[in-house]
CSV table of C-alpha atoms and ligand atoms in Angstrom, one decimal:
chain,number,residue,atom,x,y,z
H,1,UNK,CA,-13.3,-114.9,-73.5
H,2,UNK,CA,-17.4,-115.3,-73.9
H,3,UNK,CA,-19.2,-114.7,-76.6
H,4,UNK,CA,-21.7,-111.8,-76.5
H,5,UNK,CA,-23.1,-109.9,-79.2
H,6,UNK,CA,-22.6,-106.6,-78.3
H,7,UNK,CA,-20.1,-105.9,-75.4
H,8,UNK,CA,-20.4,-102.0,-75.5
H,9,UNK,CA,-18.0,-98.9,-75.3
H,10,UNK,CA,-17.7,-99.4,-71.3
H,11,UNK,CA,-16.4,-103.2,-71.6
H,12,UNK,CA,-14.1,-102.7,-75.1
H,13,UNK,CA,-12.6,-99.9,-73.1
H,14,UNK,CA,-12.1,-102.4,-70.1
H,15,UNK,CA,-10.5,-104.8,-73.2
H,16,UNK,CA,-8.4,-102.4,-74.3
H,17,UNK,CA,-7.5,-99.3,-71.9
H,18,UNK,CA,-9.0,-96.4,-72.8
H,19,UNK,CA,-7.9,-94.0,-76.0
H,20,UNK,CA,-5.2,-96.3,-77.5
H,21,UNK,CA,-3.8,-97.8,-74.4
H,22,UNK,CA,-3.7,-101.4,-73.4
H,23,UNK,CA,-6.2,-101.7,-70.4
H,24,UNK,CA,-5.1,-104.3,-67.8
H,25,UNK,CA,-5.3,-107.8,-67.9
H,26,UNK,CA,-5.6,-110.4,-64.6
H,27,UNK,CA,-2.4,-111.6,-64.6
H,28,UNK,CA,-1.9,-115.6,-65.0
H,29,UNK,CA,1.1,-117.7,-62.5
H,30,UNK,CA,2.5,-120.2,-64.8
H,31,UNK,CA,4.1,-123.5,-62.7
H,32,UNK,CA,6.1,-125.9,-64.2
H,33,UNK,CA,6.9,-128.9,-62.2
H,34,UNK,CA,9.5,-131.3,-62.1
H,35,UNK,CA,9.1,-131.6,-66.3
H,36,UNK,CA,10.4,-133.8,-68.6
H,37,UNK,CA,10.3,-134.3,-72.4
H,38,UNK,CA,12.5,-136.3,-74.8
H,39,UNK,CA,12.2,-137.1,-78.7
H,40,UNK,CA,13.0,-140.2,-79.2
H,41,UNK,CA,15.9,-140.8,-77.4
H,42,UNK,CA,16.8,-137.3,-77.2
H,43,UNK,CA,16.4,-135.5,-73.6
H,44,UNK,CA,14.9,-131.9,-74.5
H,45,UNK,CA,14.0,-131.0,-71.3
H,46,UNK,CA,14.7,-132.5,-68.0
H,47,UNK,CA,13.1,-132.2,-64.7
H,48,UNK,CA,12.0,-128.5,-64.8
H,49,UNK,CA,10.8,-126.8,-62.0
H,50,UNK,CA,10.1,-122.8,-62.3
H,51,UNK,CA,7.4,-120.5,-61.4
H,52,UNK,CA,6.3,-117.6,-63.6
H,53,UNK,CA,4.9,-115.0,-61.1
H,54,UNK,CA,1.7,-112.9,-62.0
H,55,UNK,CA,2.8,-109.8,-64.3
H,56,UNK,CA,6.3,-110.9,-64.1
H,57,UNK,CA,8.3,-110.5,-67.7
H,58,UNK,CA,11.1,-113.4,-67.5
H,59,UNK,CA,13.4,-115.0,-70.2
H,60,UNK,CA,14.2,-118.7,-70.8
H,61,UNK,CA,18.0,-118.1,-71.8
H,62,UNK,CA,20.3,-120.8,-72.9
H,63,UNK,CA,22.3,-121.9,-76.1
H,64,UNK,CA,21.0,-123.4,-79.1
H,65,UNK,CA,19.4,-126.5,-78.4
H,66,UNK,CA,19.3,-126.4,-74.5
H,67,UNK,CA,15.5,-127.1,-74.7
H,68,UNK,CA,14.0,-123.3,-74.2
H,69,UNK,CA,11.4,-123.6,-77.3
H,70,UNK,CA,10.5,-127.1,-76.0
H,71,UNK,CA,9.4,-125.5,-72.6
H,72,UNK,CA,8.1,-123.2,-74.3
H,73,UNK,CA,5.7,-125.3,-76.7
H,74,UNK,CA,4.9,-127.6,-73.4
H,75,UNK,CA,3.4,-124.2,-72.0
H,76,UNK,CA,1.5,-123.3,-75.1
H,77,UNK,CA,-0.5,-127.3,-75.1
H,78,UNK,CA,1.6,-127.3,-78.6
H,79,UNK,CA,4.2,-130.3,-77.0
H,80,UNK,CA,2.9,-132.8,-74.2
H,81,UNK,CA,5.3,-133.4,-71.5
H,82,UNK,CA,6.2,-137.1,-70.9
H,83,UNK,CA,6.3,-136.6,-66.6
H,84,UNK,CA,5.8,-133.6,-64.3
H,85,UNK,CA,2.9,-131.3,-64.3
H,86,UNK,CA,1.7,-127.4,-66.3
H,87,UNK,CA,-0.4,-125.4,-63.9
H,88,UNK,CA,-1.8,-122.0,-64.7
H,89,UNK,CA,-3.2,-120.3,-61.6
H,90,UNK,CA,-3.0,-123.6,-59.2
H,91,UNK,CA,-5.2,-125.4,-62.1
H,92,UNK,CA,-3.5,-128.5,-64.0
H,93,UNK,CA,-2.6,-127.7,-67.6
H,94,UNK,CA,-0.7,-130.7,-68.3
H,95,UNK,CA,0.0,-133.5,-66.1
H,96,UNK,CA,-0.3,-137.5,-65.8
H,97,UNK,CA,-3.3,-137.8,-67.3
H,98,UNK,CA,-4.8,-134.5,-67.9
H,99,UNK,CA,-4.3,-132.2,-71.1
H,100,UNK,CA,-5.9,-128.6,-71.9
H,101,UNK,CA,-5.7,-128.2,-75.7
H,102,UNK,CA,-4.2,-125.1,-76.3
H,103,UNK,CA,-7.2,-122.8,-76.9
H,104,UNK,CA,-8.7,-123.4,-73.6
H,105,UNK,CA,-5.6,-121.6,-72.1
H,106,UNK,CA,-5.9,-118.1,-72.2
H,107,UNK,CA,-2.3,-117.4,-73.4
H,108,UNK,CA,-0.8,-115.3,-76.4
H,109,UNK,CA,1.7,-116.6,-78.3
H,110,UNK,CA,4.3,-115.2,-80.6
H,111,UNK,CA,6.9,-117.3,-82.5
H,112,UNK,CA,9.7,-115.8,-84.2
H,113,UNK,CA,8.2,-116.1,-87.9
H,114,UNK,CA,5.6,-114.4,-86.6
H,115,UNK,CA,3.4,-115.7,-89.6
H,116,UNK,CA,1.0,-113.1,-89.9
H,117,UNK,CA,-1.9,-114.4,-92.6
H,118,UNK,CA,-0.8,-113.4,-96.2
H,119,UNK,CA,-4.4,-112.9,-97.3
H,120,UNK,CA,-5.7,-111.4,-94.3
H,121,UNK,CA,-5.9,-107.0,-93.9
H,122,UNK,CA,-3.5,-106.0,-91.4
H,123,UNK,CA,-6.7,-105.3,-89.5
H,124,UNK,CA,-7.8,-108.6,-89.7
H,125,UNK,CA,-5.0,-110.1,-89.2
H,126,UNK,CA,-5.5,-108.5,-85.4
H,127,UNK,CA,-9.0,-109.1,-85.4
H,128,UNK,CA,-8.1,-112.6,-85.7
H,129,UNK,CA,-7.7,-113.4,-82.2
H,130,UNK,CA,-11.1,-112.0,-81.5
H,131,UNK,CA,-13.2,-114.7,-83.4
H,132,UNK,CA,-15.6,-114.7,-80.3
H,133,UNK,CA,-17.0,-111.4,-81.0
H,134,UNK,CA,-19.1,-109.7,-83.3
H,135,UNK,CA,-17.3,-108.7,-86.4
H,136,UNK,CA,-17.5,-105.0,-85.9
H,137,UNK,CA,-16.6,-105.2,-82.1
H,138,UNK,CA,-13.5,-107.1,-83.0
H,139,UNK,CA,-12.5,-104.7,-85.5
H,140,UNK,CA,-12.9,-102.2,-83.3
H,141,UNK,CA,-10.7,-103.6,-80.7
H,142,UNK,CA,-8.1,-104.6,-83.2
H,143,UNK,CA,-8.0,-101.1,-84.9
H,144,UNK,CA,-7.8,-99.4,-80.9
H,145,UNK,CA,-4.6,-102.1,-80.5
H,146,UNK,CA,-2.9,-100.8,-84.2
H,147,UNK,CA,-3.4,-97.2,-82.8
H,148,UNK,CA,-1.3,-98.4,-79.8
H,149,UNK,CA,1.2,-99.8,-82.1
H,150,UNK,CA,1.4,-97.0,-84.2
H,151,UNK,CA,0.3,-98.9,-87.1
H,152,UNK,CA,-3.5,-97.9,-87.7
H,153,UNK,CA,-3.1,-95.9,-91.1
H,154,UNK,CA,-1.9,-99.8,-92.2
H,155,UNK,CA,-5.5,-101.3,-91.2
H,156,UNK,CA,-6.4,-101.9,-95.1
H,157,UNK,CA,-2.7,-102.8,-96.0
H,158,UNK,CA,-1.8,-106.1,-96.5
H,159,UNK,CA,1.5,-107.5,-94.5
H,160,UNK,CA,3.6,-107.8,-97.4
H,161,UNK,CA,3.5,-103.9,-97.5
H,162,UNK,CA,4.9,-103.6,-94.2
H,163,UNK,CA,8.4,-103.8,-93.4
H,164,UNK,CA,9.7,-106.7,-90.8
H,165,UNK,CA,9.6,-104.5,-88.0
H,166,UNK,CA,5.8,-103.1,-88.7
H,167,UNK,CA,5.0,-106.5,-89.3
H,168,UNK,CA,6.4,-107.3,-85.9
H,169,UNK,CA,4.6,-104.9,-84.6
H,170,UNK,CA,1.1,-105.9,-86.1
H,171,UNK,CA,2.4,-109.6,-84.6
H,172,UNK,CA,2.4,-107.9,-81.5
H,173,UNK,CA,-0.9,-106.7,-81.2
H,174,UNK,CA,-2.6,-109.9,-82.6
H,175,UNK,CA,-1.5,-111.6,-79.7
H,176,UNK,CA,-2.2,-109.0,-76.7
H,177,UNK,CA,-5.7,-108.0,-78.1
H,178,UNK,CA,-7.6,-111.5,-76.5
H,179,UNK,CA,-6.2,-109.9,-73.2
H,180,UNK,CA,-4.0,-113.2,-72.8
H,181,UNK,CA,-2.7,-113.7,-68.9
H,182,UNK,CA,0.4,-115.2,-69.8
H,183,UNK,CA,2.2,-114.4,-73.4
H,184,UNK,CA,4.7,-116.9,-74.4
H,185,UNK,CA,7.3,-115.6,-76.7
H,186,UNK,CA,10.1,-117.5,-78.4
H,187,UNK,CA,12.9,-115.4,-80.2
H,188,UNK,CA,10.2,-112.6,-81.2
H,189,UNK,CA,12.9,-110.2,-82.6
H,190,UNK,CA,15.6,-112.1,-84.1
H,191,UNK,CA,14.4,-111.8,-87.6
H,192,UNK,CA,15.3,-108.0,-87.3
H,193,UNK,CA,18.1,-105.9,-87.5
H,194,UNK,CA,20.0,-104.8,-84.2
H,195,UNK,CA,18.9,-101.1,-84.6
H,196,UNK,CA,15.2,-101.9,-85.1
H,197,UNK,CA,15.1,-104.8,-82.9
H,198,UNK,CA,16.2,-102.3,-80.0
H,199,UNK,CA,13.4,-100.2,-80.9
H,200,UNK,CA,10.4,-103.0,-81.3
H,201,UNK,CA,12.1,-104.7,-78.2
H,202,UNK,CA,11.2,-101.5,-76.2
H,203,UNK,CA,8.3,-101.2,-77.2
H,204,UNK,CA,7.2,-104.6,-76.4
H,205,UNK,CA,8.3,-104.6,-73.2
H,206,UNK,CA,6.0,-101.2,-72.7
H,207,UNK,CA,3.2,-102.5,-74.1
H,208,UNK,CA,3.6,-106.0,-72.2
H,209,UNK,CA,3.7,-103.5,-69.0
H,210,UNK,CA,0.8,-102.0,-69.7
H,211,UNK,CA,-1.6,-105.1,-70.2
H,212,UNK,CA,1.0,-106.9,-67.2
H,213,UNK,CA,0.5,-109.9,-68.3
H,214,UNK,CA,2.9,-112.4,-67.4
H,215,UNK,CA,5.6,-113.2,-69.9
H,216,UNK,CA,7.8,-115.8,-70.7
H,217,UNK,CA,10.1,-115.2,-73.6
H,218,UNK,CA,13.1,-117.4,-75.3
H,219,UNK,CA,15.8,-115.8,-76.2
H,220,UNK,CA,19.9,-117.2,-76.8
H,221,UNK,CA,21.1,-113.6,-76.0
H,222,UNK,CA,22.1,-112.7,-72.6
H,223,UNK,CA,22.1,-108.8,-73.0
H,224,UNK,CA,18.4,-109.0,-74.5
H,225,UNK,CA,17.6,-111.2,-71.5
H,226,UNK,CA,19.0,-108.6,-69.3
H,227,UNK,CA,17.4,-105.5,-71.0
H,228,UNK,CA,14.0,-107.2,-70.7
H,229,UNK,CA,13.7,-109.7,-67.5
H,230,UNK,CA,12.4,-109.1,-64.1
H,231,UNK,CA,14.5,-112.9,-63.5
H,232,UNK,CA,16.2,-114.8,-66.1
H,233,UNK,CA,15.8,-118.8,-66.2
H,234,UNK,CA,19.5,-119.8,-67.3
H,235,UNK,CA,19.0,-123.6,-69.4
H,236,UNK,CA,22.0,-125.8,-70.1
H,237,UNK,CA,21.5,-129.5,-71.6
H,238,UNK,CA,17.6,-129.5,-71.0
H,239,UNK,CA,18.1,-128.5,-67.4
H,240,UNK,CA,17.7,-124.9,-65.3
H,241,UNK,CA,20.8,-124.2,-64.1
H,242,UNK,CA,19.9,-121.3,-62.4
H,243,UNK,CA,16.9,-118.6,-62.0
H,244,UNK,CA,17.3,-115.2,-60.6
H,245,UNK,CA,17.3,-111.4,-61.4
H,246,UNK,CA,19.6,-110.5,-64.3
H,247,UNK,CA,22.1,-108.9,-61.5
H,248,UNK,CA,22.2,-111.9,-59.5
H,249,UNK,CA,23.2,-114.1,-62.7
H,250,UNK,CA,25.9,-111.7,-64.2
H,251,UNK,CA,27.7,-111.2,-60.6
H,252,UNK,CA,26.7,-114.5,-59.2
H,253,UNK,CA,27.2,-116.8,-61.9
H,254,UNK,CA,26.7,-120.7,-60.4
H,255,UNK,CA,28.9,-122.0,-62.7
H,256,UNK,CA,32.4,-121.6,-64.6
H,257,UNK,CA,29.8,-122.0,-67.8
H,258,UNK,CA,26.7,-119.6,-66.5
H,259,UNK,CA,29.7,-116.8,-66.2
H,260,UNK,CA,31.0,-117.6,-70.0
H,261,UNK,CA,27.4,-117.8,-71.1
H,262,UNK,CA,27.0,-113.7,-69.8
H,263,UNK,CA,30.7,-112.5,-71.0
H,264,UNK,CA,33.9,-113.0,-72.3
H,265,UNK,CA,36.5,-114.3,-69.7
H,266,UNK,CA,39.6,-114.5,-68.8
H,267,UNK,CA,40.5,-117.6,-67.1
H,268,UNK,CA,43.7,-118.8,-65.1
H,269,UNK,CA,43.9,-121.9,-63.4
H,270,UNK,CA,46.4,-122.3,-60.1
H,271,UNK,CA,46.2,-124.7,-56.8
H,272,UNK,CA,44.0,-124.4,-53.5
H,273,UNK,CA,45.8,-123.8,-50.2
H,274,UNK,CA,43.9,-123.0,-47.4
H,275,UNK,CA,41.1,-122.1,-49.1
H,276,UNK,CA,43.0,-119.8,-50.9
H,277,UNK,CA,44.7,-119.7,-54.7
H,278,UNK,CA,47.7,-117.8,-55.2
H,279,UNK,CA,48.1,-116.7,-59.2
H,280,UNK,CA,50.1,-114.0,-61.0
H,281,UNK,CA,47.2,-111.7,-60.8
H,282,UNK,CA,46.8,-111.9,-57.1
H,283,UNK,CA,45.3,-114.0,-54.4
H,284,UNK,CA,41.9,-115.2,-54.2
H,285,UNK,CA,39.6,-116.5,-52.2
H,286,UNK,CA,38.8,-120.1,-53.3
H,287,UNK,CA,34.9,-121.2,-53.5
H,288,UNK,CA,33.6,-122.0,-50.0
H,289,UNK,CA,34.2,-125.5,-49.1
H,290,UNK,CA,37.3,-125.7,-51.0
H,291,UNK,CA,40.1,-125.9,-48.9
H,292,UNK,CA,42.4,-127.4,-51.2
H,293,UNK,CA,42.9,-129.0,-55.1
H,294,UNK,CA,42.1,-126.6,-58.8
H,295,UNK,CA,40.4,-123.8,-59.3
H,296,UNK,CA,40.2,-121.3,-62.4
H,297,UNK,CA,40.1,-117.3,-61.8
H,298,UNK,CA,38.2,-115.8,-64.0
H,299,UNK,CA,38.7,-112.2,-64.6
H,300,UNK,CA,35.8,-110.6,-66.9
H,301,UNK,CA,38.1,-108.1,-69.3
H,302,UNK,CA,36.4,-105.1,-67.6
H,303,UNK,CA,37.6,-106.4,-64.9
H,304,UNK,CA,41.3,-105.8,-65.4
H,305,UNK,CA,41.6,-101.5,-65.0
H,306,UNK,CA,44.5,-99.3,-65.6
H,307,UNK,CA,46.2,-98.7,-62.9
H,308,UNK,CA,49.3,-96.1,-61.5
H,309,UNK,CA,52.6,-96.8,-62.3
H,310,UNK,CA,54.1,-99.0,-59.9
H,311,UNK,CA,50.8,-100.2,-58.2
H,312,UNK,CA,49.2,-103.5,-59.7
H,313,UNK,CA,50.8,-105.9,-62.1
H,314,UNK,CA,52.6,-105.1,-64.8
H,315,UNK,CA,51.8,-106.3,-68.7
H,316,UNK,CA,53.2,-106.0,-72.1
H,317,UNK,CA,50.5,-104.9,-74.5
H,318,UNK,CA,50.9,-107.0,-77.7
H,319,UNK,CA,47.3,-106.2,-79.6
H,320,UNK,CA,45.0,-103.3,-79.6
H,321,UNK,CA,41.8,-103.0,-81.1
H,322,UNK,CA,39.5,-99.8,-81.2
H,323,UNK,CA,36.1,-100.5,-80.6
H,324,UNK,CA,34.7,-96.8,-80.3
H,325,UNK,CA,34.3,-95.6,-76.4
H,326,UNK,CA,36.7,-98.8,-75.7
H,327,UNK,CA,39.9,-100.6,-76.9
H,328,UNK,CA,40.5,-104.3,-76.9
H,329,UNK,CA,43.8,-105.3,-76.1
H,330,UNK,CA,45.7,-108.3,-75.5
H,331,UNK,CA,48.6,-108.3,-72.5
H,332,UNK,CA,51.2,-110.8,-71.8
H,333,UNK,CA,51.3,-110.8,-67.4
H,334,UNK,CA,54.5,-113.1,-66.2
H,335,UNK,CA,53.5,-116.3,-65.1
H,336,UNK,CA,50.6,-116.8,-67.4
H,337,UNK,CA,51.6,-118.5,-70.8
H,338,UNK,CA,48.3,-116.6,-73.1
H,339,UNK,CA,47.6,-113.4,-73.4
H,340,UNK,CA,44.6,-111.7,-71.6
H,341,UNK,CA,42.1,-109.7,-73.0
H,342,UNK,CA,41.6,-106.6,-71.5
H,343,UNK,CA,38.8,-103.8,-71.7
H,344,UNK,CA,40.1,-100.1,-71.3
H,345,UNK,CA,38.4,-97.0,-71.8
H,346,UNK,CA,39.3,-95.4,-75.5
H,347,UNK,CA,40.6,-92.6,-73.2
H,348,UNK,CA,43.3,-94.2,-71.6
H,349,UNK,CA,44.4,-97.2,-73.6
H,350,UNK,CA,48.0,-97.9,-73.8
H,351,UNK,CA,49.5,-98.4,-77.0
H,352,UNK,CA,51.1,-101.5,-78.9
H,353,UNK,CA,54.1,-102.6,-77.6
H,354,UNK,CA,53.7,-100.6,-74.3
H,355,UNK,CA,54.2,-101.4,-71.0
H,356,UNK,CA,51.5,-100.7,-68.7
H,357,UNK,CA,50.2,-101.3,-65.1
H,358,UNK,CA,46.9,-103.3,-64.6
H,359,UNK,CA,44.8,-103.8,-61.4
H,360,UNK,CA,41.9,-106.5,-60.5
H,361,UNK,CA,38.3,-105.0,-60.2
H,362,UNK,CA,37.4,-107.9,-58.0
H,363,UNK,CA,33.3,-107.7,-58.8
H,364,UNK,CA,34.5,-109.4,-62.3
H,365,UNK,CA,36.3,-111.6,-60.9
H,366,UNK,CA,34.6,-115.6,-59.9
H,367,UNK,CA,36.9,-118.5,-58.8
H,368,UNK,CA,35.3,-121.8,-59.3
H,369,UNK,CA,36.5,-125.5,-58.7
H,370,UNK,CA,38.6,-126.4,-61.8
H,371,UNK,CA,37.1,-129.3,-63.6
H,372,UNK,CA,33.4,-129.0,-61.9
H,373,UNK,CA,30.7,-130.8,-63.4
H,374,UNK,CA,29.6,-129.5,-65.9
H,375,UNK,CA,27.6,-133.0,-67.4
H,376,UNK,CA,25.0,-133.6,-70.2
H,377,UNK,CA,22.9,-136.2,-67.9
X,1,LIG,P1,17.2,-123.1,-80.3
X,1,LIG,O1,17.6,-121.9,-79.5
X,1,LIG,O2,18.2,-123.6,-81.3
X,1,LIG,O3,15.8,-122.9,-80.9
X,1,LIG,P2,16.2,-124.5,-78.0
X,1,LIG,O4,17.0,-124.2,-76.7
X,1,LIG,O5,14.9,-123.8,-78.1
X,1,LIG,O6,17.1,-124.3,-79.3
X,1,LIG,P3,14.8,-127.0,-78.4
X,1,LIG,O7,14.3,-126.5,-79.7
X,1,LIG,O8,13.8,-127.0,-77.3
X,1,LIG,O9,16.0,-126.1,-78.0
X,1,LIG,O10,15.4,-128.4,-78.6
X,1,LIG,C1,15.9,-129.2,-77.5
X,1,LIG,C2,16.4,-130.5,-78.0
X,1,LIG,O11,15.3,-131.3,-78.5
X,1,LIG,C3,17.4,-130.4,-79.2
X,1,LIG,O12,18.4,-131.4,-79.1
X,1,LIG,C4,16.5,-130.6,-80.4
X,1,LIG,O13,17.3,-131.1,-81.5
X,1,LIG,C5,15.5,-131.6,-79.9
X,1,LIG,N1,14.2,-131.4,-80.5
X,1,LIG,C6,13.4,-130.4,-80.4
X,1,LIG,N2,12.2,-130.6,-81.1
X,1,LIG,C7,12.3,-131.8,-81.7
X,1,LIG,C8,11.5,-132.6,-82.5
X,1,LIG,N3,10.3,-132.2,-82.9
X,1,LIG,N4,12.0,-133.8,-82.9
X,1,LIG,C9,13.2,-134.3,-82.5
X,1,LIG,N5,14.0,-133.6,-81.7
X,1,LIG,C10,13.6,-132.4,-81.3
């Protein structure tokens, strides 16, 4: 952003929307290409490709350690990468020989300790990212962004007097108020509880509508990557493993692993014949290519319905668990040595010790090559 001195009503408006709302930013494209970075002799992240579209909202998603926060950092200018190239809007960020220092990239960040300044007003603690403008401008700004937040009567407060959700909140608008193009987010609302993280996660992902920047955020939990994404970038072992919508992950997972990662499963291995495995749940249709050797069914536990008497396959029910609208139970089937979880409604659950008929709901189901790669390197 420029400096000016004074940058009037018409322009702060422009910086932030008009009566409270967040006015709208030029949205930045974020490219990462072919990236690499190890510590030491420990591979973070290896040969990442992805493209963050303008005003697209997308989650790095992965287990601990897959390398999300290190992508993340090599976005930010906090971590260099060792090969491969940064671009933001077609211009290199980072690359063999060129590095933009973190400042100079127009991006918002917000880290899960979201280390708002102890000593600073909630007010200024906003204001902060403003440094370029006249002290009254900025404050201006920051209190319009707090009234977006809901947070204003806490301008002269101190962040200690806020609770972790507020504080959130105020973490929030420090990092929109530059008018960032791309905000890079890692874990922003682990550190609260589910209830209120539902409630600051919702309003985030308004508030990150309304300014449409683009937004890449890290986050180990595949149903707040789901809730939030426009396309989910699935990481395993440093490396993407596969990009899409969340729809196309959680029915088309890639791999034996990407399904696990999105759900429980329930998995039953059996031989290829013609392309096709015969198990005690039913026949199915092998992974294209595979005309014959292992494969593993797996059946998601919603995925295995009540079903008439007579019609389906018939299990014992040995466990039931009430979970509210559902029950949890376990069912021996013949033919398979452990029992499978299965997912009823709390309506129709059979009880302990009954015998009960079950049928395949075959959009939960995925058959992959037993044994696939699944490597480290
Ligand atoms: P988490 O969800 O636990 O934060 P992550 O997916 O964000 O994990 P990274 O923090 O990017 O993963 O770490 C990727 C790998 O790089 C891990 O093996 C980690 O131990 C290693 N690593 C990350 N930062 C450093 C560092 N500064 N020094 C040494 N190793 C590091």
């Amino acid at each position: 952003m420029k400096p000016s001195t004074d940058i009037g009503t018409d322009e702060r408006n422009a910086r932030w929307g008009q009566r409270g709302t967040a006015g709208a930013t030029f949205a930045g494209l974020l490219e990462f290409e072919n990236v690499s970075k190890a510590f030491g002799r420990t591979p973070a992240v290896m040969d990442v490709s992805l493209k963050l579209h303008p005003g697209e909202i997308a989650c790095l998603l992965g287990p601990s350690g897959c390398g999300k926060t290190t992508l993340l950092r090599i976005a930010a200018g906090i971590d260099k990468p060792d090969s491969g190239r940064l671009l933001f809007d077609g211009q290199e960020m980072a690359g063999p020989g060129k590095f933009v220092p973190p400042e100079r990239r127009n991006i918002g960040l917000m880290f899960q300790d979201f280390a708002l300044f102890p000593h600073l007003s909630i007010l200024d603690n906003v204001a902060f990212g403003l440094k370029n403008l006249p002290r009254v401008e900025a404050r201006s700004i920051a209190l319009q962004a707090l009234e977006r937040v809901g947070l204003a009567r806490y301008a002269a407060s101190y962040p200690h007097h806020l609770s972790g959700g507020e504080q959130q909140r105020v973490a929030l608008a420090r990092a929109v108020v530059p008018r960032p193009q791309v905000m890079l987010m890692d874990e922003p609302f682990s550190g609260l509880d589910q209830r209120l993280r539902e409630s600051v996660r919702a309003e985030t992902l308004a508030l990150l509508r309304e300014t449409r920047a683009s937004c890449l955020l890290v986050t180990h939990d595949p149903v707040e990557a789901m809730g939030l994404a426009d396309r989910i970038f699935l990481m395993r072992y440093g490396r993407l493993i596969q990009a899409g919508t969340p729809e196309d992950l959680y029915r088309r997972p890639v791999d034996a692993a990407a399904a696990r990662f999105f759900s429980d499963t329930n998995e039953v291995k059996g031989k290829v014949v013609d392309g096709v495995i015969n198990t005690p749940l039913g026949v199915f249709q092998a992974p294209a290519g595979l005309v014959a050797g292992e494969a593993v069914v797996m059946v998601r536990p919603q995925g295995i319905t009540r079903a008439r008497h007579g019609e389906g396959i018939e299990g014992l029910v040995t466990e039931t668990r009430f979970q509210g609208d559902d029950v949890r139970c376990s069912v021996i089937f013949n033919g398979i040595d452990d029992a499978l979880t299965v997912l009823v409604s709390a309506l129709n659950a059979p009880a302990k010790g009954q015998a009960a008929w079950f049928k395949i709901d075959l959009q939960h189901v995925f058959v992959f090559e037993s044994g696939a790669a699944i490597t480290k390197s």
